[in-house]
């Protein structure tokens, strides 16, 4: 496929608001039924047991994605300053990182490193960098929709096509275990959400400043990378797994390396990845990560996400001391 075709495919998947629409797009592109083009999540057989036995509640699983976005922003600020996140020069706590990178001071007592004393204008401005957009069927009076999609997007460090299998699409890697100023340390890749949705889209691009430093060792670092994660049901064929497994689309070089290929990618200065007011995928960005959960199950009653029984209030209960502000659209 050409660069433009890959970009069009990525944006089509981003705008799709149902699992059936995603399946249709991938079937038309010739990928859905191409078994060799789907790589095991975490490169692990039997990954369903690990992925499917994490969070019991969908809102708690969703919180992991938000936490990962906050971690990615803190990591980005650290790396941009040329500081090794595992070194003694790096912040020693989340609060220390927020104070250092976003307030240009050290926390003292109850002051610094929290959002409590941030002026409203600063919270509003910083919330543009981590967003959650709810799309799909709109609830009507007295009814609830079962087809809400959620897109968690951030403008943080971003990833490259070659980095994805070791970061967002990994299991049990030790990416953040020695970093003191992040919250997500168990490296499940935020995979707990997969239990509550059948399909997940990942779109990402490395921050340009970080890409300049890494381009010699990573030829994909300046491109947008994207993939779809799905749950594969067991087949009746001999030699095939007898349990469900999670896989992701990785068709590049799959002819030579079945089930071990690379994710798709394309070149583009910007793409419309983030929401603006009540329009999803409106704001053009040059880097970042978006993860779309199709037809995501929730227990809050899928009313308008901003209402008192909606998603926003559930997140506020589960994230009472979030490191950085987010905005729900």
PDB file of C-alpha atoms in Angstrom:
ATOM      1  CA  UNK A   1       0.000   0.000   0.000  1.00  0.00           C
ATOM      2  CA  UNK A   2       1.124   3.568  -0.678  1.00  0.00           C
ATOM      3  CA  UNK A   3       1.769   6.200   1.970  1.00  0.00           C
ATOM      4  CA  UNK A   4      -1.517   7.959   1.157  1.00  0.00           C
ATOM      5  CA  UNK A   5      -3.437   4.684   1.320  1.00  0.00           C
ATOM      6  CA  UNK A   6      -2.001   3.913   4.739  1.00  0.00           C
ATOM      7  CA  UNK A   7      -2.915   7.381   5.979  1.00  0.00           C
ATOM      8  CA  UNK A   8      -6.446   7.024   4.619  1.00  0.00           C
ATOM      9  CA  UNK A   9      -6.819   3.598   6.235  1.00  0.00           C
ATOM     10  CA  UNK A  10      -5.659   4.962   9.592  1.00  0.00           C
ATOM     11  CA  UNK A  11      -8.082   7.902   9.503  1.00  0.00           C
ATOM     12  CA  UNK A  12     -10.946   5.632   8.389  1.00  0.00           C
ATOM     13  CA  UNK A  13     -10.347   3.430  11.418  1.00  0.00           C
ATOM     14  CA  UNK A  14     -10.120   6.484  13.658  1.00  0.00           C
ATOM     15  CA  UNK A  15     -13.505   7.790  12.479  1.00  0.00           C
ATOM     16  CA  UNK A  16     -15.249   4.394  12.634  1.00  0.00           C
ATOM     17  CA  UNK A  17     -17.666   4.185  15.572  1.00  0.00           C
ATOM     18  CA  UNK A  18     -18.572   0.504  15.695  1.00  0.00           C
ATOM     19  CA  UNK A  19     -16.792  -2.816  15.720  1.00  0.00           C
ATOM     20  CA  UNK A  20     -18.656  -3.882  12.575  1.00  0.00           C
ATOM     21  CA  UNK A  21     -17.387  -0.780  10.752  1.00  0.00           C
ATOM     22  CA  UNK A  22     -13.787  -1.591  11.728  1.00  0.00           C
ATOM     23  CA  UNK A  23     -14.154  -5.202  10.599  1.00  0.00           C
ATOM     24  CA  UNK A  24     -15.589  -3.984   7.292  1.00  0.00           C
ATOM     25  CA  UNK A  25     -12.706  -1.570   6.717  1.00  0.00           C
ATOM     26  CA  UNK A  26     -10.097  -4.227   7.448  1.00  0.00           C
ATOM     27  CA  UNK A  27     -11.839  -6.840   5.296  1.00  0.00           C
ATOM     28  CA  UNK A  28     -11.930  -4.411   2.386  1.00  0.00           C
ATOM     29  CA  UNK A  29      -8.197  -3.771   2.862  1.00  0.00           C
ATOM     30  CA  UNK A  30      -7.557  -7.539   2.887  1.00  0.00           C
ATOM     31  CA  UNK A  31      -6.258  -7.749   6.465  1.00  0.00           C
ATOM     32  CA  UNK A  32      -9.050  -9.101   8.657  1.00  0.00           C
ATOM     33  CA  UNK A  33      -8.869 -12.722   7.458  1.00  0.00           C
ATOM     34  CA  UNK A  34      -5.121 -12.744   6.794  1.00  0.00           C
ATOM     35  CA  UNK A  35      -4.002 -14.798   9.798  1.00  0.00           C
ATOM     36  CA  UNK A  36      -0.276 -14.259   9.286  1.00  0.00           C
ATOM     37  CA  UNK A  37      -0.682 -10.464   9.488  1.00  0.00           C
ATOM     38  CA  UNK A  38      -1.762 -10.551  13.147  1.00  0.00           C
ATOM     39  CA  UNK A  39       0.963 -10.663  15.803  1.00  0.00           C
ATOM     40  CA  UNK A  40       0.502 -11.938  19.350  1.00  0.00           C
ATOM     41  CA  UNK A  41      -0.021  -9.170  21.903  1.00  0.00           C
ATOM     42  CA  UNK A  42       3.100  -9.041  24.042  1.00  0.00           C
ATOM     43  CA  UNK A  43       4.583 -11.702  21.747  1.00  0.00           C
ATOM     44  CA  UNK A  44       3.157 -14.230  24.202  1.00  0.00           C
ATOM     45  CA  UNK A  45       1.023 -17.283  23.550  1.00  0.00           C
ATOM     46  CA  UNK A  46      -1.836 -17.724  25.994  1.00  0.00           C
ATOM     47  CA  UNK A  47      -1.913 -13.973  26.691  1.00  0.00           C
ATOM     48  CA  UNK A  48      -5.662 -13.995  27.369  1.00  0.00           C
ATOM     49  CA  UNK A  49      -5.116 -15.269  30.922  1.00  0.00           C
ATOM     50  CA  UNK A  50      -2.867 -12.297  31.716  1.00  0.00           C
ATOM     51  CA  UNK A  51      -4.809  -9.643  29.827  1.00  0.00           C
ATOM     52  CA  UNK A  52      -8.264 -10.830  30.855  1.00  0.00           C
ATOM     53  CA  UNK A  53      -7.614 -11.151  34.587  1.00  0.00           C
ATOM     54  CA  UNK A  54      -6.775  -7.599  35.563  1.00  0.00           C
ATOM     55  CA  UNK A  55      -9.375  -4.969  36.395  1.00  0.00           C
ATOM     56  CA  UNK A  56     -12.871  -6.158  37.278  1.00  0.00           C
ATOM     57  CA  UNK A  57     -14.505  -2.805  36.447  1.00  0.00           C
ATOM     58  CA  UNK A  58     -14.282  -1.087  33.046  1.00  0.00           C
ATOM     59  CA  UNK A  59     -13.844   2.375  34.561  1.00  0.00           C
ATOM     60  CA  UNK A  60     -10.847   1.179  36.594  1.00  0.00           C
ATOM     61  CA  UNK A  61      -9.303  -0.304  33.442  1.00  0.00           C
ATOM     62  CA  UNK A  62      -9.896   2.966  31.605  1.00  0.00           C
ATOM     63  CA  UNK A  63      -8.107   4.842  34.378  1.00  0.00           C
ATOM     64  CA  UNK A  64      -4.953   2.870  33.508  1.00  0.00           C
ATOM     65  CA  UNK A  65      -4.979   4.468  30.057  1.00  0.00           C
ATOM     66  CA  UNK A  66      -5.321   7.936  31.561  1.00  0.00           C
ATOM     67  CA  UNK A  67      -2.495   7.234  34.008  1.00  0.00           C
ATOM     68  CA  UNK A  68      -0.313   6.069  31.120  1.00  0.00           C
ATOM     69  CA  UNK A  69      -0.979   9.366  29.325  1.00  0.00           C
ATOM     70  CA  UNK A  70       0.056  11.333  32.415  1.00  0.00           C
ATOM     71  CA  UNK A  71       3.192   9.193  32.738  1.00  0.00           C
ATOM     72  CA  UNK A  72       3.985   9.776  29.060  1.00  0.00           C
ATOM     73  CA  UNK A  73       3.798  13.546  29.502  1.00  0.00           C
ATOM     74  CA  UNK A  74       6.108  13.462  32.509  1.00  0.00           C
ATOM     75  CA  UNK A  75       8.498  11.142  30.663  1.00  0.00           C
ATOM     76  CA  UNK A  76       8.480  13.476  27.675  1.00  0.00           C
ATOM     77  CA  UNK A  77       9.342  16.523  29.769  1.00  0.00           C
ATOM     78  CA  UNK A  78      12.165  14.603  31.432  1.00  0.00           C
ATOM     79  CA  UNK A  79      13.629  13.325  28.163  1.00  0.00           C
ATOM     80  CA  UNK A  80      13.313  16.744  26.500  1.00  0.00           C
ATOM     81  CA  UNK A  81      15.595  18.137  29.186  1.00  0.00           C
ATOM     82  CA  UNK A  82      18.188  15.478  28.460  1.00  0.00           C
ATOM     83  CA  UNK A  83      17.640  13.731  31.799  1.00  0.00           C
ATOM     84  CA  UNK A  84      17.755   9.957  32.031  1.00  0.00           C
ATOM     85  CA  UNK A  85      14.454   9.059  33.775  1.00  0.00           C
ATOM     86  CA  UNK A  86      16.228   6.316  35.772  1.00  0.00           C
ATOM     87  CA  UNK A  87      19.101   8.526  36.921  1.00  0.00           C
ATOM     88  CA  UNK A  88      19.683  10.321  40.209  1.00  0.00           C
ATOM     89  CA  UNK A  89      19.037  13.625  38.418  1.00  0.00           C
ATOM     90  CA  UNK A  90      15.452  12.610  37.619  1.00  0.00           C
ATOM     91  CA  UNK A  91      12.557  13.591  39.921  1.00  0.00           C
ATOM     92  CA  UNK A  92      12.008  11.264  42.878  1.00  0.00           C
ATOM     93  CA  UNK A  93       8.209  11.329  42.862  1.00  0.00           C
ATOM     94  CA  UNK A  94       5.220  12.279  40.725  1.00  0.00           C
ATOM     95  CA  UNK A  95       4.728  15.456  42.706  1.00  0.00           C
ATOM     96  CA  UNK A  96       8.392  16.332  42.339  1.00  0.00           C
ATOM     97  CA  UNK A  97       8.115  15.838  38.553  1.00  0.00           C
ATOM     98  CA  UNK A  98       5.026  18.022  38.229  1.00  0.00           C
ATOM     99  CA  UNK A  99       6.612  20.793  40.280  1.00  0.00           C
ATOM    100  CA  UNK A 100       9.906  20.594  38.385  1.00  0.00           C
ATOM    101  CA  UNK A 101       8.547  20.313  34.842  1.00  0.00           C
ATOM    102  CA  UNK A 102       5.341  22.339  35.008  1.00  0.00           C
ATOM    103  CA  UNK A 103       5.926  24.823  37.851  1.00  0.00           C
ATOM    104  CA  UNK A 104       9.715  25.247  37.608  1.00  0.00           C
ATOM    105  CA  UNK A 105      10.193  24.819  41.338  1.00  0.00           C
ATOM    106  CA  UNK A 106      10.592  22.154  43.983  1.00  0.00           C
ATOM    107  CA  UNK A 107       7.601  21.088  46.115  1.00  0.00           C
ATOM    108  CA  UNK A 108       7.660  22.424  49.676  1.00  0.00           C
ATOM    109  CA  UNK A 109       5.329  21.016  52.309  1.00  0.00           C
ATOM    110  CA  UNK A 110       1.791  21.045  50.940  1.00  0.00           C
ATOM    111  CA  UNK A 111       2.767  23.484  48.180  1.00  0.00           C
ATOM    112  CA  UNK A 112       3.869  22.590  44.680  1.00  0.00           C
ATOM    113  CA  UNK A 113       3.443  19.558  42.501  1.00  0.00           C
ATOM    114  CA  UNK A 114      -0.339  19.357  42.730  1.00  0.00           C
ATOM    115  CA  UNK A 115      -3.157  20.852  40.687  1.00  0.00           C
ATOM    116  CA  UNK A 116      -4.807  22.409  43.749  1.00  0.00           C
ATOM    117  CA  UNK A 117      -3.125  25.783  43.421  1.00  0.00           C
ATOM    118  CA  UNK A 118      -2.993  25.950  39.647  1.00  0.00           C
ATOM    119  CA  UNK A 119      -4.994  28.855  38.207  1.00  0.00           C
ATOM    120  CA  UNK A 120      -7.976  27.825  36.103  1.00  0.00           C
ATOM    121  CA  UNK A 121      -6.359  29.129  32.909  1.00  0.00           C
ATOM    122  CA  UNK A 122      -3.323  26.904  33.419  1.00  0.00           C
ATOM    123  CA  UNK A 123      -5.437  23.820  34.107  1.00  0.00           C
ATOM    124  CA  UNK A 124      -7.484  24.520  30.991  1.00  0.00           C
ATOM    125  CA  UNK A 125      -4.415  24.992  28.817  1.00  0.00           C
ATOM    126  CA  UNK A 126      -2.670  21.848  30.078  1.00  0.00           C
ATOM    127  CA  UNK A 127      -5.843  19.752  29.706  1.00  0.00           C
ATOM    128  CA  UNK A 128      -5.563  20.173  25.921  1.00  0.00           C
ATOM    129  CA  UNK A 129      -2.662  17.707  26.004  1.00  0.00           C
ATOM    130  CA  UNK A 130      -4.639  14.763  27.466  1.00  0.00           C
ATOM    131  CA  UNK A 131      -8.205  14.260  26.281  1.00  0.00           C
ATOM    132  CA  UNK A 132     -10.969  11.657  26.290  1.00  0.00           C
ATOM    133  CA  UNK A 133     -13.527  11.883  23.484  1.00  0.00           C
ATOM    134  CA  UNK A 134     -16.793   9.950  23.606  1.00  0.00           C
ATOM    135  CA  UNK A 135     -18.283   9.236  20.177  1.00  0.00           C
ATOM    136  CA  UNK A 136     -20.890   6.961  18.658  1.00  0.00           C
ATOM    137  CA  UNK A 137     -24.613   6.739  19.309  1.00  0.00           C
ATOM    138  CA  UNK A 138     -25.882   9.696  21.311  1.00  0.00           C
ATOM    139  CA  UNK A 139     -28.193   8.806  24.237  1.00  0.00           C
ATOM    140  CA  UNK A 140     -31.819   9.861  23.821  1.00  0.00           C
ATOM    141  CA  UNK A 141     -34.330  10.819  26.495  1.00  0.00           C
ATOM    142  CA  UNK A 142     -34.981   7.824  28.737  1.00  0.00           C
ATOM    143  CA  UNK A 143     -32.619   5.553  26.821  1.00  0.00           C
ATOM    144  CA  UNK A 144     -28.983   4.546  27.055  1.00  0.00           C
ATOM    145  CA  UNK A 145     -26.677   3.682  24.204  1.00  0.00           C
ATOM    146  CA  UNK A 146     -24.614   0.503  24.127  1.00  0.00           C
ATOM    147  CA  UNK A 147     -22.316   1.749  21.407  1.00  0.00           C
ATOM    148  CA  UNK A 148     -20.136   4.427  22.983  1.00  0.00           C
ATOM    149  CA  UNK A 149     -16.549   4.619  21.740  1.00  0.00           C
ATOM    150  CA  UNK A 150     -13.820   6.265  23.793  1.00  0.00           C
ATOM    151  CA  UNK A 151     -10.621   7.800  22.414  1.00  0.00           C
ATOM    152  CA  UNK A 152      -7.859   8.633  24.882  1.00  0.00           C
ATOM    153  CA  UNK A 153      -5.378  10.989  23.212  1.00  0.00           C
ATOM    154  CA  UNK A 154      -2.265  12.724  24.464  1.00  0.00           C
ATOM    155  CA  UNK A 155       0.487  14.917  23.136  1.00  0.00           C
ATOM    156  CA  UNK A 156       3.375  13.381  25.034  1.00  0.00           C
ATOM    157  CA  UNK A 157       6.465  11.392  24.088  1.00  0.00           C
ATOM    158  CA  UNK A 158       4.682   9.221  21.508  1.00  0.00           C
ATOM    159  CA  UNK A 159       6.064   5.973  20.121  1.00  0.00           C
ATOM    160  CA  UNK A 160       7.423   4.679  16.835  1.00  0.00           C
ATOM    161  CA  UNK A 161       6.504   1.568  14.866  1.00  0.00           C
ATOM    162  CA  UNK A 162       9.586  -0.269  16.146  1.00  0.00           C
ATOM    163  CA  UNK A 163       9.036   0.825  19.743  1.00  0.00           C
ATOM    164  CA  UNK A 164       5.378  -0.222  19.967  1.00  0.00           C
ATOM    165  CA  UNK A 165       5.940  -3.971  20.593  1.00  0.00           C
ATOM    166  CA  UNK A 166       8.098  -3.054  23.602  1.00  0.00           C
ATOM    167  CA  UNK A 167       5.829  -0.315  24.967  1.00  0.00           C
ATOM    168  CA  UNK A 168       2.080   0.011  24.380  1.00  0.00           C
ATOM    169  CA  UNK A 169       1.730  -3.494  22.898  1.00  0.00           C
ATOM    170  CA  UNK A 170       3.943  -5.246  25.447  1.00  0.00           C
ATOM    171  CA  UNK A 171       3.393  -7.345  28.553  1.00  0.00           C
ATOM    172  CA  UNK A 172       5.820  -7.588  31.479  1.00  0.00           C
ATOM    173  CA  UNK A 173       8.536  -5.420  29.968  1.00  0.00           C
ATOM    174  CA  UNK A 174      10.483  -3.412  32.567  1.00  0.00           C
ATOM    175  CA  UNK A 175      10.036  -0.039  30.903  1.00  0.00           C
ATOM    176  CA  UNK A 176       9.085   1.982  33.978  1.00  0.00           C
ATOM    177  CA  UNK A 177       9.995  -0.176  36.970  1.00  0.00           C
ATOM    178  CA  UNK A 178      13.060   1.922  37.796  1.00  0.00           C
ATOM    179  CA  UNK A 179      11.434   5.297  37.212  1.00  0.00           C
ATOM    180  CA  UNK A 180      10.249   6.903  40.421  1.00  0.00           C
ATOM    181  CA  UNK A 181       8.077   9.699  39.047  1.00  0.00           C
ATOM    182  CA  UNK A 182       5.523   7.621  37.139  1.00  0.00           C
ATOM    183  CA  UNK A 183       2.488   5.778  38.433  1.00  0.00           C
ATOM    184  CA  UNK A 184       2.163   2.855  35.992  1.00  0.00           C
ATOM    185  CA  UNK A 185       5.026   0.476  36.777  1.00  0.00           C
ATOM    186  CA  UNK A 186       3.674  -3.013  36.069  1.00  0.00           C
ATOM    187  CA  UNK A 187       3.840  -2.768  32.270  1.00  0.00           C
ATOM    188  CA  UNK A 188       0.601  -4.349  31.226  1.00  0.00           C
ATOM    189  CA  UNK A 189       0.388  -1.775  28.437  1.00  0.00           C
ATOM    190  CA  UNK A 190      -2.985  -0.655  29.730  1.00  0.00           C
ATOM    191  CA  UNK A 191      -4.240  -3.997  28.411  1.00  0.00           C
ATOM    192  CA  UNK A 192      -6.948  -4.293  31.069  1.00  0.00           C
ATOM    193  CA  UNK A 193      -9.382  -2.440  28.788  1.00  0.00           C
ATOM    194  CA  UNK A 194      -9.328  -5.261  26.224  1.00  0.00           C
ATOM    195  CA  UNK A 195     -11.650  -7.284  28.424  1.00  0.00           C
ATOM    196  CA  UNK A 196     -14.360  -4.650  27.932  1.00  0.00           C
ATOM    197  CA  UNK A 197     -14.097  -4.028  24.185  1.00  0.00           C
ATOM    198  CA  UNK A 198     -13.559  -6.280  21.223  1.00  0.00           C
ATOM    199  CA  UNK A 199     -11.309  -3.952  19.256  1.00  0.00           C
ATOM    200  CA  UNK A 200      -8.776  -1.229  20.010  1.00  0.00           C
ATOM    201  CA  UNK A 201      -7.016   1.205  17.682  1.00  0.00           C
ATOM    202  CA  UNK A 202      -3.559   2.618  18.437  1.00  0.00           C
ATOM    203  CA  UNK A 203      -2.178   5.629  16.526  1.00  0.00           C
ATOM    204  CA  UNK A 204       1.099   7.227  17.581  1.00  0.00           C
ATOM    205  CA  UNK A 205       4.109   9.297  16.530  1.00  0.00           C
ATOM    206  CA  UNK A 206       7.275  10.148  18.450  1.00  0.00           C
ATOM    207  CA  UNK A 207       7.821  13.724  19.641  1.00  0.00           C
ATOM    208  CA  UNK A 208       9.881  15.495  16.910  1.00  0.00           C
ATOM    209  CA  UNK A 209      12.640  16.581  19.286  1.00  0.00           C
ATOM    210  CA  UNK A 210      13.058  13.054  20.606  1.00  0.00           C
ATOM    211  CA  UNK A 211      12.878  11.671  17.062  1.00  0.00           C
ATOM    212  CA  UNK A 212      15.884  13.782  16.012  1.00  0.00           C
ATOM    213  CA  UNK A 213      17.988  12.111  18.678  1.00  0.00           C
ATOM    214  CA  UNK A 214      16.787   8.584  17.876  1.00  0.00           C
ATOM    215  CA  UNK A 215      16.576   8.525  14.074  1.00  0.00           C
ATOM    216  CA  UNK A 216      19.964   6.853  13.612  1.00  0.00           C
ATOM    217  CA  UNK A 217      18.818   3.763  15.514  1.00  0.00           C
ATOM    218  CA  UNK A 218      15.169   3.778  14.473  1.00  0.00           C
ATOM    219  CA  UNK A 219      14.250   4.408  10.807  1.00  0.00           C
ATOM    220  CA  UNK A 220      10.518   4.566  11.702  1.00  0.00           C
ATOM    221  CA  UNK A 221      10.810   7.225  14.395  1.00  0.00           C
ATOM    222  CA  UNK A 222       9.513  10.118  12.247  1.00  0.00           C
ATOM    223  CA  UNK A 223       6.461   8.280  10.901  1.00  0.00           C
ATOM    224  CA  UNK A 224       2.974   7.760  12.275  1.00  0.00           C
ATOM    225  CA  UNK A 225       2.415   4.146  13.341  1.00  0.00           C
ATOM    226  CA  UNK A 226      -0.982   2.489  13.743  1.00  0.00           C
ATOM    227  CA  UNK A 227      -2.496  -0.901  14.482  1.00  0.00           C
ATOM    228  CA  UNK A 228      -5.693  -2.593  15.625  1.00  0.00           C
ATOM    229  CA  UNK A 229      -5.820  -4.982  18.576  1.00  0.00           C
ATOM    230  CA  UNK A 230      -8.415  -7.759  18.504  1.00  0.00           C
ATOM    231  CA  UNK A 231      -9.414 -10.896  20.369  1.00  0.00           C
ATOM    232  CA  UNK A 232      -9.071 -14.043  18.312  1.00  0.00           C
ATOM    233  CA  UNK A 233     -11.340 -16.955  19.186  1.00  0.00           C
ATOM    234  CA  UNK A 234      -9.777 -20.438  19.259  1.00  0.00           C
ATOM    235  CA  UNK A 235     -10.039 -22.546  16.119  1.00  0.00           C
ATOM    236  CA  UNK A 236     -10.671 -26.269  15.767  1.00  0.00           C
ATOM    237  CA  UNK A 237      -7.505 -26.832  13.758  1.00  0.00           C
ATOM    238  CA  UNK A 238      -4.848 -29.178  15.094  1.00  0.00           C
ATOM    239  CA  UNK A 239      -1.821 -27.384  16.473  1.00  0.00           C
ATOM    240  CA  UNK A 240      -3.743 -24.127  17.043  1.00  0.00           C
ATOM    241  CA  UNK A 241      -4.352 -22.636  20.531  1.00  0.00           C
ATOM    242  CA  UNK A 242      -7.442 -23.896  22.333  1.00  0.00           C
ATOM    243  CA  UNK A 243      -7.998 -20.595  24.149  1.00  0.00           C
ATOM    244  CA  UNK A 244      -8.679 -17.030  22.962  1.00  0.00           C
ATOM    245  CA  UNK A 245      -5.669 -14.816  22.312  1.00  0.00           C
ATOM    246  CA  UNK A 246      -5.181 -11.107  21.745  1.00  0.00           C
ATOM    247  CA  UNK A 247      -3.362 -10.107  18.580  1.00  0.00           C
ATOM    248  CA  UNK A 248      -2.592  -6.878  16.739  1.00  0.00           C
ATOM    249  CA  UNK A 249      -2.314  -6.013  13.068  1.00  0.00           C
ATOM    250  CA  UNK A 250       1.315  -6.215  11.924  1.00  0.00           C
ATOM    251  CA  UNK A 251       1.294  -6.977   8.189  1.00  0.00           C
ATOM    252  CA  UNK A 252       4.644  -5.507   7.153  1.00  0.00           C
ATOM    253  CA  UNK A 253       7.133  -8.309   6.393  1.00  0.00           C
ATOM    254  CA  UNK A 254       4.503 -10.830   7.494  1.00  0.00           C
ATOM    255  CA  UNK A 255       5.026 -12.818   4.303  1.00  0.00           C
ATOM    256  CA  UNK A 256       8.585 -13.557   5.418  1.00  0.00           C
ATOM    257  CA  UNK A 257       7.773 -13.664   9.148  1.00  0.00           C
ATOM    258  CA  UNK A 258       4.168 -14.849   9.688  1.00  0.00           C
ATOM    259  CA  UNK A 259       2.684 -13.546  12.956  1.00  0.00           C
ATOM    260  CA  UNK A 260       5.903 -11.608  13.613  1.00  0.00           C
ATOM    261  CA  UNK A 261       5.534  -8.622  11.274  1.00  0.00           C
ATOM    262  CA  UNK A 262       5.668  -4.877  11.901  1.00  0.00           C
ATOM    263  CA  UNK A 263       2.791  -2.442  12.317  1.00  0.00           C
ATOM    264  CA  UNK A 264       1.717  -0.126   9.512  1.00  0.00           C
ATOM    265  CA  UNK A 265       3.035   3.412   9.216  1.00  0.00           C
ATOM    266  CA  UNK A 266       2.918   6.526   7.064  1.00  0.00           C
ATOM    267  CA  UNK A 267       4.499   9.949   6.720  1.00  0.00           C
ATOM    268  CA  UNK A 268       2.460  13.056   7.477  1.00  0.00           C
ATOM    269  CA  UNK A 269       3.412  16.331   9.130  1.00  0.00           C
ATOM    270  CA  UNK A 270       0.148  16.421  11.076  1.00  0.00           C
ATOM    271  CA  UNK A 271      -3.113  14.494  11.355  1.00  0.00           C
ATOM    272  CA  UNK A 272      -6.458  15.510  12.946  1.00  0.00           C
ATOM    273  CA  UNK A 273      -6.103  13.390  16.058  1.00  0.00           C
ATOM    274  CA  UNK A 274      -7.487  15.365  18.993  1.00  0.00           C
ATOM    275  CA  UNK A 275     -10.918  16.850  19.785  1.00  0.00           C
ATOM    276  CA  UNK A 276     -11.838  20.502  19.777  1.00  0.00           C
ATOM    277  CA  UNK A 277     -14.962  21.544  21.705  1.00  0.00           C
ATOM    278  CA  UNK A 278     -17.600  18.964  20.699  1.00  0.00           C
ATOM    279  CA  UNK A 279     -15.906  17.806  17.501  1.00  0.00           C
ATOM    280  CA  UNK A 280     -13.703  14.694  17.673  1.00  0.00           C
ATOM    281  CA  UNK A 281     -10.578  14.360  15.512  1.00  0.00           C
ATOM    282  CA  UNK A 282     -10.640  18.069  14.704  1.00  0.00           C
ATOM    283  CA  UNK A 283      -7.349  19.468  16.029  1.00  0.00           C
ATOM    284  CA  UNK A 284      -4.260  18.808  13.930  1.00  0.00           C
ATOM    285  CA  UNK A 285      -1.244  17.560  15.885  1.00  0.00           C
ATOM    286  CA  UNK A 286       2.301  16.682  14.844  1.00  0.00           C
ATOM    287  CA  UNK A 287       2.941  14.008  17.481  1.00  0.00           C
ATOM    288  CA  UNK A 288       1.272  12.061  20.260  1.00  0.00           C
ATOM    289  CA  UNK A 289      -0.775   8.931  20.875  1.00  0.00           C
ATOM    290  CA  UNK A 290      -4.453   8.099  20.482  1.00  0.00           C
ATOM    291  CA  UNK A 291      -6.066   4.870  21.655  1.00  0.00           C
ATOM    292  CA  UNK A 292      -9.644   4.232  20.574  1.00  0.00           C
ATOM    293  CA  UNK A 293     -11.804   1.685  22.386  1.00  0.00           C
ATOM    294  CA  UNK A 294     -14.724   0.591  20.216  1.00  0.00           C
ATOM    295  CA  UNK A 295     -18.092  -0.007  21.883  1.00  0.00           C
ATOM    296  CA  UNK A 296     -16.565   0.136  25.339  1.00  0.00           C
ATOM    297  CA  UNK A 297     -18.594  -1.325  28.187  1.00  0.00           C
ATOM    298  CA  UNK A 298     -19.130   0.818  31.272  1.00  0.00           C
ATOM    299  CA  UNK A 299     -21.088   0.385  34.488  1.00  0.00           C
ATOM    300  CA  UNK A 300     -21.966   4.065  34.879  1.00  0.00           C
ATOM    301  CA  UNK A 301     -24.928   3.898  32.545  1.00  0.00           C
ATOM    302  CA  UNK A 302     -23.924   5.213  29.171  1.00  0.00           C
ATOM    303  CA  UNK A 303     -25.710   8.500  29.466  1.00  0.00           C
ATOM    304  CA  UNK A 304     -24.063  11.739  28.386  1.00  0.00           C
ATOM    305  CA  UNK A 305     -20.491  11.453  29.685  1.00  0.00           C
ATOM    306  CA  UNK A 306     -20.692  14.843  31.393  1.00  0.00           C
ATOM    307  CA  UNK A 307     -23.877  14.159  33.400  1.00  0.00           C
ATOM    308  CA  UNK A 308     -23.840  13.217  37.087  1.00  0.00           C
ATOM    309  CA  UNK A 309     -24.266   9.517  36.284  1.00  0.00           C
ATOM    310  CA  UNK A 310     -21.768   9.665  33.411  1.00  0.00           C
ATOM    311  CA  UNK A 311     -18.166   8.816  32.800  1.00  0.00           C
ATOM    312  CA  UNK A 312     -16.591  12.082  33.941  1.00  0.00           C
ATOM    313  CA  UNK A 313     -17.813  11.712  37.513  1.00  0.00           C
ATOM    314  CA  UNK A 314     -16.711   8.071  37.643  1.00  0.00           C
ATOM    315  CA  UNK A 315     -13.209   9.120  36.579  1.00  0.00           C
ATOM    316  CA  UNK A 316     -13.136  11.876  39.172  1.00  0.00           C
ATOM    317  CA  UNK A 317     -13.908   9.327  41.882  1.00  0.00           C
ATOM    318  CA  UNK A 318     -11.174   6.982  40.679  1.00  0.00           C
ATOM    319  CA  UNK A 319      -8.584   9.728  40.072  1.00  0.00           C
ATOM    320  CA  UNK A 320      -8.939  12.089  43.046  1.00  0.00           C
ATOM    321  CA  UNK A 321      -5.287  13.213  42.841  1.00  0.00           C
ATOM    322  CA  UNK A 322      -4.444  12.946  39.165  1.00  0.00           C
ATOM    323  CA  UNK A 323      -0.982  14.244  38.270  1.00  0.00           C
ATOM    324  CA  UNK A 324      -2.064  16.394  35.305  1.00  0.00           C
ATOM    325  CA  UNK A 325      -5.418  17.760  34.118  1.00  0.00           C
ATOM    326  CA  UNK A 326      -7.421  16.014  31.431  1.00  0.00           C
ATOM    327  CA  UNK A 327     -10.450  17.143  29.425  1.00  0.00           C
ATOM    328  CA  UNK A 328     -13.463  15.013  28.578  1.00  0.00           C
ATOM    329  CA  UNK A 329     -15.322  15.789  25.345  1.00  0.00           C
TER     330      UNK A 329
END
